[in-house]
Short mmCIF file of C-alpha atoms in Angstrom, two decimals:
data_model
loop_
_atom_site.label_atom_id
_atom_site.label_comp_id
_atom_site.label_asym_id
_atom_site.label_seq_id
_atom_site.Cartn_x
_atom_site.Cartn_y
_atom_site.Cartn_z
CA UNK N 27 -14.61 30.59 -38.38
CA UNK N 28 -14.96 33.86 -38.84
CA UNK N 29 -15.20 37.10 -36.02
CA UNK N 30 -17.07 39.99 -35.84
CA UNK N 31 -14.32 42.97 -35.63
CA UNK N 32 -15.18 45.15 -32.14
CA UNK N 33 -14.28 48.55 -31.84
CA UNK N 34 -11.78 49.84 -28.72
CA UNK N 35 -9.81 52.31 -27.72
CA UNK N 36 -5.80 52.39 -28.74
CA UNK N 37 -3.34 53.70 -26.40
CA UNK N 38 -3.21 56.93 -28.41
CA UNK N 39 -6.75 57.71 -27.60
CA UNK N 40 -8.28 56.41 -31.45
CA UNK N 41 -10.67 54.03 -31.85
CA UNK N 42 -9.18 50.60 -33.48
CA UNK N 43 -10.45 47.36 -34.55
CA UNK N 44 -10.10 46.98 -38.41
CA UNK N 45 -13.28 48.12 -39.61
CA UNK N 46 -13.81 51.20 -41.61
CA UNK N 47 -15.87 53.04 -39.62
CA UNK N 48 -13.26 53.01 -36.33
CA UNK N 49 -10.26 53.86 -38.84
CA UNK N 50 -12.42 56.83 -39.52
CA UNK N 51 -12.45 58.30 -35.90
CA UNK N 52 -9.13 58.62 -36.34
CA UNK N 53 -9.52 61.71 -38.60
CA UNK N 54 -10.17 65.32 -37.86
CA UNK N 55 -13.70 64.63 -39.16
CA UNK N 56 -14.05 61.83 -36.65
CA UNK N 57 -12.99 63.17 -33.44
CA UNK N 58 -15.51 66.30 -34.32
CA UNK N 59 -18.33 63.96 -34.89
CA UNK N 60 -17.41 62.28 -31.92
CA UNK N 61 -16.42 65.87 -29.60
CA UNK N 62 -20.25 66.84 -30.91
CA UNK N 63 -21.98 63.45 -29.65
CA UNK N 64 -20.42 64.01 -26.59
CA UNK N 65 -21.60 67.63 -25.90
CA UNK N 66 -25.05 66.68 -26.92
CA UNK N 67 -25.01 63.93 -24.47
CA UNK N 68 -23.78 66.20 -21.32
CA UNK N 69 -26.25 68.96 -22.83
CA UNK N 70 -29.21 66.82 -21.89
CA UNK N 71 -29.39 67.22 -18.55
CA UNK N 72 -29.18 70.50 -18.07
CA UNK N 73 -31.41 70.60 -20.95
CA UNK N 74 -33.88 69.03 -18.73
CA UNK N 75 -33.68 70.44 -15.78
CA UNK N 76 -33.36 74.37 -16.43
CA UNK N 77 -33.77 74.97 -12.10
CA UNK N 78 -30.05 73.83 -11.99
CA UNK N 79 -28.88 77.06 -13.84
CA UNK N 80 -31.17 78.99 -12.10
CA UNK N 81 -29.75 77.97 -8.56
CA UNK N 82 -26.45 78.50 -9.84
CA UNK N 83 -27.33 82.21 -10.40
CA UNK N 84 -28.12 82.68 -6.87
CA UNK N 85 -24.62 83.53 -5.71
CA UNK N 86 -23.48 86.15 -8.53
CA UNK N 87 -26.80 87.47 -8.40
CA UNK N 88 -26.10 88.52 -4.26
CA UNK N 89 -22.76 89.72 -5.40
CA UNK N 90 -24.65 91.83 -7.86
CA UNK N 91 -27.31 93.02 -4.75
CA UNK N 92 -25.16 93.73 -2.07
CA UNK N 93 -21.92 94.15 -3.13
CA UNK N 94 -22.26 96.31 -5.88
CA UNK N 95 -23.97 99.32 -4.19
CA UNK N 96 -21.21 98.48 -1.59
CA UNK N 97 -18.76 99.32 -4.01
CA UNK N 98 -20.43 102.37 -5.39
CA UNK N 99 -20.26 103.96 -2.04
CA UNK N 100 -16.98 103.24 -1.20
CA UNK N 101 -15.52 104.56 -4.81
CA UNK N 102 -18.62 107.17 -4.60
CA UNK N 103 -19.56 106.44 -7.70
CA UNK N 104 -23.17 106.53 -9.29
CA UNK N 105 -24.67 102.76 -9.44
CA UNK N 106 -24.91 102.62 -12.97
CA UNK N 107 -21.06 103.80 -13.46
CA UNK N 108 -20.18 101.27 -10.44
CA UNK N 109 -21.93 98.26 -12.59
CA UNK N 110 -19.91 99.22 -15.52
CA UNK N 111 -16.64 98.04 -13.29
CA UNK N 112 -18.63 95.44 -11.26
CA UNK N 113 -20.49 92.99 -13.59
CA UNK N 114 -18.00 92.46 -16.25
CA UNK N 115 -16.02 91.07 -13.52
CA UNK N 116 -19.26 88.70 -11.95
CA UNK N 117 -19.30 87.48 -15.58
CA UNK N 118 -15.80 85.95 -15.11
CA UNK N 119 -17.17 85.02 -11.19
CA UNK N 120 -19.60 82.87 -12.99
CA UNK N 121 -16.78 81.39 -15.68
CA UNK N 122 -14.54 80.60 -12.66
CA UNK N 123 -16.86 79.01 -10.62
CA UNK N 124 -18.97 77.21 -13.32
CA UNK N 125 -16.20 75.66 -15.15
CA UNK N 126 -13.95 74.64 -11.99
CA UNK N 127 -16.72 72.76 -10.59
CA UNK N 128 -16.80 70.35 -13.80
CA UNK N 129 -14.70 68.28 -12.41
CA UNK N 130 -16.92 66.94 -9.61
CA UNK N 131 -19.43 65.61 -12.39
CA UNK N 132 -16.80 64.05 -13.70
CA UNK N 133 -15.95 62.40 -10.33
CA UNK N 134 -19.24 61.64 -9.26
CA UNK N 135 -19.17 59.60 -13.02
CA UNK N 136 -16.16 57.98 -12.21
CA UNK N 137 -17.14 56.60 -8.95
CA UNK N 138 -20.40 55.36 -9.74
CA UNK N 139 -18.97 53.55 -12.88
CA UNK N 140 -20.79 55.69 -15.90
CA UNK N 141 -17.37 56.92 -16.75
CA UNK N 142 -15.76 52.99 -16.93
CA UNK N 143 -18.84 52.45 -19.26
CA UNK N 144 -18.17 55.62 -21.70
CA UNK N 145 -14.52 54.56 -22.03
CA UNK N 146 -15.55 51.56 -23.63
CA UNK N 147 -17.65 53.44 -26.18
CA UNK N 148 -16.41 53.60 -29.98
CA UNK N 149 -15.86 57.65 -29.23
CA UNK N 150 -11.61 59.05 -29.12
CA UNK N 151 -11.03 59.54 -25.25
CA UNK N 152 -10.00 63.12 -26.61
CA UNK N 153 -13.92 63.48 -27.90
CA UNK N 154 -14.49 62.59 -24.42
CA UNK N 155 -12.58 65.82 -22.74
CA UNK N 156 -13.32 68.31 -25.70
CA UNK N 157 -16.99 67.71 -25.79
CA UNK N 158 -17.43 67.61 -21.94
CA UNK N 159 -15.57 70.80 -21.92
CA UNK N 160 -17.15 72.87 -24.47
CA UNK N 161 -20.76 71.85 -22.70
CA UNK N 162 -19.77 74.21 -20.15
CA UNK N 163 -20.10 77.39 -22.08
CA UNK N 164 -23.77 77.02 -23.28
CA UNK N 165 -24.54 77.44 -18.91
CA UNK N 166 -21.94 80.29 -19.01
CA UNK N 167 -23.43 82.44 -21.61
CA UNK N 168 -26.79 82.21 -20.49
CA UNK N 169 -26.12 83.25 -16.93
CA UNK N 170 -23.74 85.73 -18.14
CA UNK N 171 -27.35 87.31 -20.61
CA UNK N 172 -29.20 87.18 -17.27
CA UNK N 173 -26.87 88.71 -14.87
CA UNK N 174 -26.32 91.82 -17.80
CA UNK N 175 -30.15 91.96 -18.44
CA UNK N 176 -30.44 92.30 -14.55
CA UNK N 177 -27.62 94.70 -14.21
CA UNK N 178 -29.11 96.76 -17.00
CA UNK N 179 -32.26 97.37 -14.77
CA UNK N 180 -29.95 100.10 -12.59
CA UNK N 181 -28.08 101.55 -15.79
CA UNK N 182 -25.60 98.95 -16.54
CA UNK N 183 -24.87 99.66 -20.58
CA UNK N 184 -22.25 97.39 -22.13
CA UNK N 185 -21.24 97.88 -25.34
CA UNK N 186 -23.31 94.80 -27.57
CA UNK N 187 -20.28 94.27 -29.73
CA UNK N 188 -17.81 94.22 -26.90
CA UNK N 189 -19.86 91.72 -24.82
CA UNK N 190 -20.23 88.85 -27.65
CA UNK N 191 -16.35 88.79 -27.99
CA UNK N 192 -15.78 89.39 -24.20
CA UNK N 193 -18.27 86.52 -24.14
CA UNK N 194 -16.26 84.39 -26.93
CA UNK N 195 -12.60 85.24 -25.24
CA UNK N 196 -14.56 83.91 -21.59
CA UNK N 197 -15.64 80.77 -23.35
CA UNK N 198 -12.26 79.74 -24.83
CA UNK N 199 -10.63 80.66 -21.29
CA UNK N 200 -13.60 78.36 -19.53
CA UNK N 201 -12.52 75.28 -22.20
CA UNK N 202 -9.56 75.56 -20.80
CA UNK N 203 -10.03 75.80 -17.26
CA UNK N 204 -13.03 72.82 -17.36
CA UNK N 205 -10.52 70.53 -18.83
CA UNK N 206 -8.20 70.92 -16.41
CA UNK N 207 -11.29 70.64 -13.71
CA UNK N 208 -11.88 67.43 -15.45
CA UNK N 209 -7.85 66.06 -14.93
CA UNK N 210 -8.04 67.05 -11.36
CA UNK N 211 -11.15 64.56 -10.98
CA UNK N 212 -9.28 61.64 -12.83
CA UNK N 213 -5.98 62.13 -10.84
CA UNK N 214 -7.95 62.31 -7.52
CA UNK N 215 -10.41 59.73 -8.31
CA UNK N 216 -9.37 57.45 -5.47
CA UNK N 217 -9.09 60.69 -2.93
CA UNK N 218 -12.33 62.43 -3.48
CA UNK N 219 -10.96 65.20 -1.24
CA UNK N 220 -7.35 65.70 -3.03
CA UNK N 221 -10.26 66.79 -5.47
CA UNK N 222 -11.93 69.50 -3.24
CA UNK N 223 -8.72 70.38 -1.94
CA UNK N 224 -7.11 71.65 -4.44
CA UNK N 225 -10.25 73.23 -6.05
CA UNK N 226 -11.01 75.14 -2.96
CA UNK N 227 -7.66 75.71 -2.61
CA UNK N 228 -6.84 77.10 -5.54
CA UNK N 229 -9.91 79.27 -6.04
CA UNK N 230 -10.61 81.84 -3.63
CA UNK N 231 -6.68 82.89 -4.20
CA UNK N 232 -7.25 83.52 -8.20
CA UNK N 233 -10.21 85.42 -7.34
CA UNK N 234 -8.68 88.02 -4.50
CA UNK N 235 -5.84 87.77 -6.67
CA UNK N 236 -7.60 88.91 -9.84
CA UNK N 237 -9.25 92.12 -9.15
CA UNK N 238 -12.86 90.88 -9.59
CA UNK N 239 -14.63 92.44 -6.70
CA UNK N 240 -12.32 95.41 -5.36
CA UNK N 241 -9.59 97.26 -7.56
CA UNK N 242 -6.04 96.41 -6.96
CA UNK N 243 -4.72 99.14 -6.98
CA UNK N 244 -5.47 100.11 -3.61
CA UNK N 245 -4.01 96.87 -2.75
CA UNK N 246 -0.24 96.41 -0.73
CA UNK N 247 2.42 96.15 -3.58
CA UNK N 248 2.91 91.83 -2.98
CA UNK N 249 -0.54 91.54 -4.29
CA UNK N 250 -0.21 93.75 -7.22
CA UNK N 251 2.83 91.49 -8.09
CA UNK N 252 1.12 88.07 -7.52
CA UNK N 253 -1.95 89.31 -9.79
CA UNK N 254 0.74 89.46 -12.83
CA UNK N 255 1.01 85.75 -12.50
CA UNK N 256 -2.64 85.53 -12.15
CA UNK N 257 -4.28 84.73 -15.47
CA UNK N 258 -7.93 85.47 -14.59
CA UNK N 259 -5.88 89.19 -14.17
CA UNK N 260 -6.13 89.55 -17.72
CA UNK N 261 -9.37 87.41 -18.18
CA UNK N 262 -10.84 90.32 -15.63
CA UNK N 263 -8.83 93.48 -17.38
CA UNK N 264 -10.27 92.30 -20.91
CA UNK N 265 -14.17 91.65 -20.37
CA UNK N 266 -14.21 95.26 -18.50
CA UNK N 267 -12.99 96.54 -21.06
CA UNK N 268 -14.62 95.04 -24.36
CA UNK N 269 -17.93 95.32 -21.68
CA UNK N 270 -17.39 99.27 -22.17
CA UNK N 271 -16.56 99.32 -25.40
CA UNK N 272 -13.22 99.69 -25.57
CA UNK N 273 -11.56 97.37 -28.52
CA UNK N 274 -8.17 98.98 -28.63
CA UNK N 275 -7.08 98.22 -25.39
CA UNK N 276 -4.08 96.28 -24.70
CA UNK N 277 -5.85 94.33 -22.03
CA UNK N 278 -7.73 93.06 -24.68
CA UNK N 279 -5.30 91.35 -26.41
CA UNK N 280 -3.53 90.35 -23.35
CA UNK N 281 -6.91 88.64 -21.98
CA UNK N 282 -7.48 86.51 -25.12
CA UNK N 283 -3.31 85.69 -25.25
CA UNK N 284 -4.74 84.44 -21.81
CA UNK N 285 -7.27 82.49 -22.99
CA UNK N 286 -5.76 80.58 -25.66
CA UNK N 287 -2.57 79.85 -23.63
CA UNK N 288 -5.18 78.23 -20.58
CA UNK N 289 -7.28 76.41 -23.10
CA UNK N 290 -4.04 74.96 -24.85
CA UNK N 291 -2.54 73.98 -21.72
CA UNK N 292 -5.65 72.44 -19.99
CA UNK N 293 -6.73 70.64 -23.02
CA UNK N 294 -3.26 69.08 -23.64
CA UNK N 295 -3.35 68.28 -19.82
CA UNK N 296 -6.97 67.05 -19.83
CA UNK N 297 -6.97 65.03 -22.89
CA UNK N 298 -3.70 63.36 -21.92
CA UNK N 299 -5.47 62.58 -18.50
CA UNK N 300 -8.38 61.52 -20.59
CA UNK N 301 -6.64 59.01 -22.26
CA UNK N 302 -4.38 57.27 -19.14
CA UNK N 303 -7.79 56.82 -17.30
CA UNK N 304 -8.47 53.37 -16.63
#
């Protein structure tokens, strides 16, 4: 008697079973089709309810009101030439904080057994991280548009050019840094609050660290040497200055070199993660 062949999931992360079509999500081809299914899927919601980026903009957007001005009369600067330093830097606020708080959809998923369910589906478990991660930048780059259009209302003038690869060198940096959001849920998936933890923990320090709000160079000489090992540093050194214009920096190619090196190493971590999840 015959049996229908069923599609599941290999221990390298490909689909298996026998039939064509699983052999096939084994290809390049295959885990795109697969990485794009995914992203559509996690689009969806947001898709549907818009008020969810909107109440995420609440917080940059007071950084923006208060602190900004703030800044402009410490450094005595005019508003519009304290927004030039300020926003690029919100912009990589919103990165940080949008993307490292991935990982709690992610554990909310797991505990409630959606995530169990999507495991089983004929998709590559490394579909699974690459799709959920690259979701993250359509959020990113709209708040990012809203908080410069806002900014631009008190003189803020980035350089166009500067801002969609400042934009595209953020979004490769956020891959990276969701994925690894996402590992952090599936190793703490029994201890919700390893999760929170380390998040929180981890956080607050890259951002001090980084030079986002207040310019380190004012700073005591241990922080200046901690924000070397501080990748955001560069993340934060680049978008300021593609933001105003200025390509030939060597920030610039220091903050993608950045990017690249965090997306590589969080979506090696993630997908491996990804694919030991049970």
């Amino acid at each position: 008697m015959s049996t229908v062949p069923t599609s599941r999931e290999l221990p390298d992360g490909t689909a298996g079973g026998g039939t064509a079509g699983s052999a096939a999500q084994a290809r390049p081809a295959g885990v795109l089709h697969d990485s794009v299914s995914v992203f559509v899927r996690e689009l969806r919601p947001v898709l549907r309810d818009p008020f969810s980026l909107v109440f995420s903009l609440m917080q940059p957007l007071m950084f923006l009101a208060f602190f900004g001005p703030l800044l402009g009369g410490m450094t005595g600067l005019p508003i519009d030439q304290a927004f030039q330093w300020f926003v690029p830097g919100i912009v990589v606020m919103i990165a940080l904080f949008g993307t490292a708080m991935t990982g709690s959809n992610l554990l909310f998923e797991i505990q409630s057994g959606a995530h169990e369910r999507m495991l089983v589906a004929p998709v590559t478990r490394s579909a699974l991280m690459v799709g959920r991660a690259c979701k993250e930048m359509v959020p990113l780059v709209l708040q990012a548009l809203v908080i410069s259009g806002v900014a631009a209302l008190f003189g803020f003038r980035p350089s166009l050019p500067g801002m969609v690869l400042g934009l595209a060198i953020l979004a490769v940096f956020g891959v990276g840094l969701g994925a690894l959001s996402y590992a952090l849920a599936i190793v703490s998936r029994n201890r919700d609050w390893m999760f929170w933890t380390v998040q929180q923990g981890l956080l607050f320090p890259l951002m001090l660290l980084s030079g986002m709000l207040l310019p380190l160079e004012a700073g005591p000489g241990w922080m200046q040497v901690l924000s070397r090992f501080n990748p955001l540093t560069y993340m934060v050194d680049a978008e300021r200055a593609l933001f105003n214009g200025q390509f030939g920096e060597p920030a610039v190619a220091a903050g993608a070199l950045a990017a690249v090196v965090l997306a590589a190493l969080g979506l090696a971590v993630g997908i491996r993660a990804m694919r030991n999840s049970i």
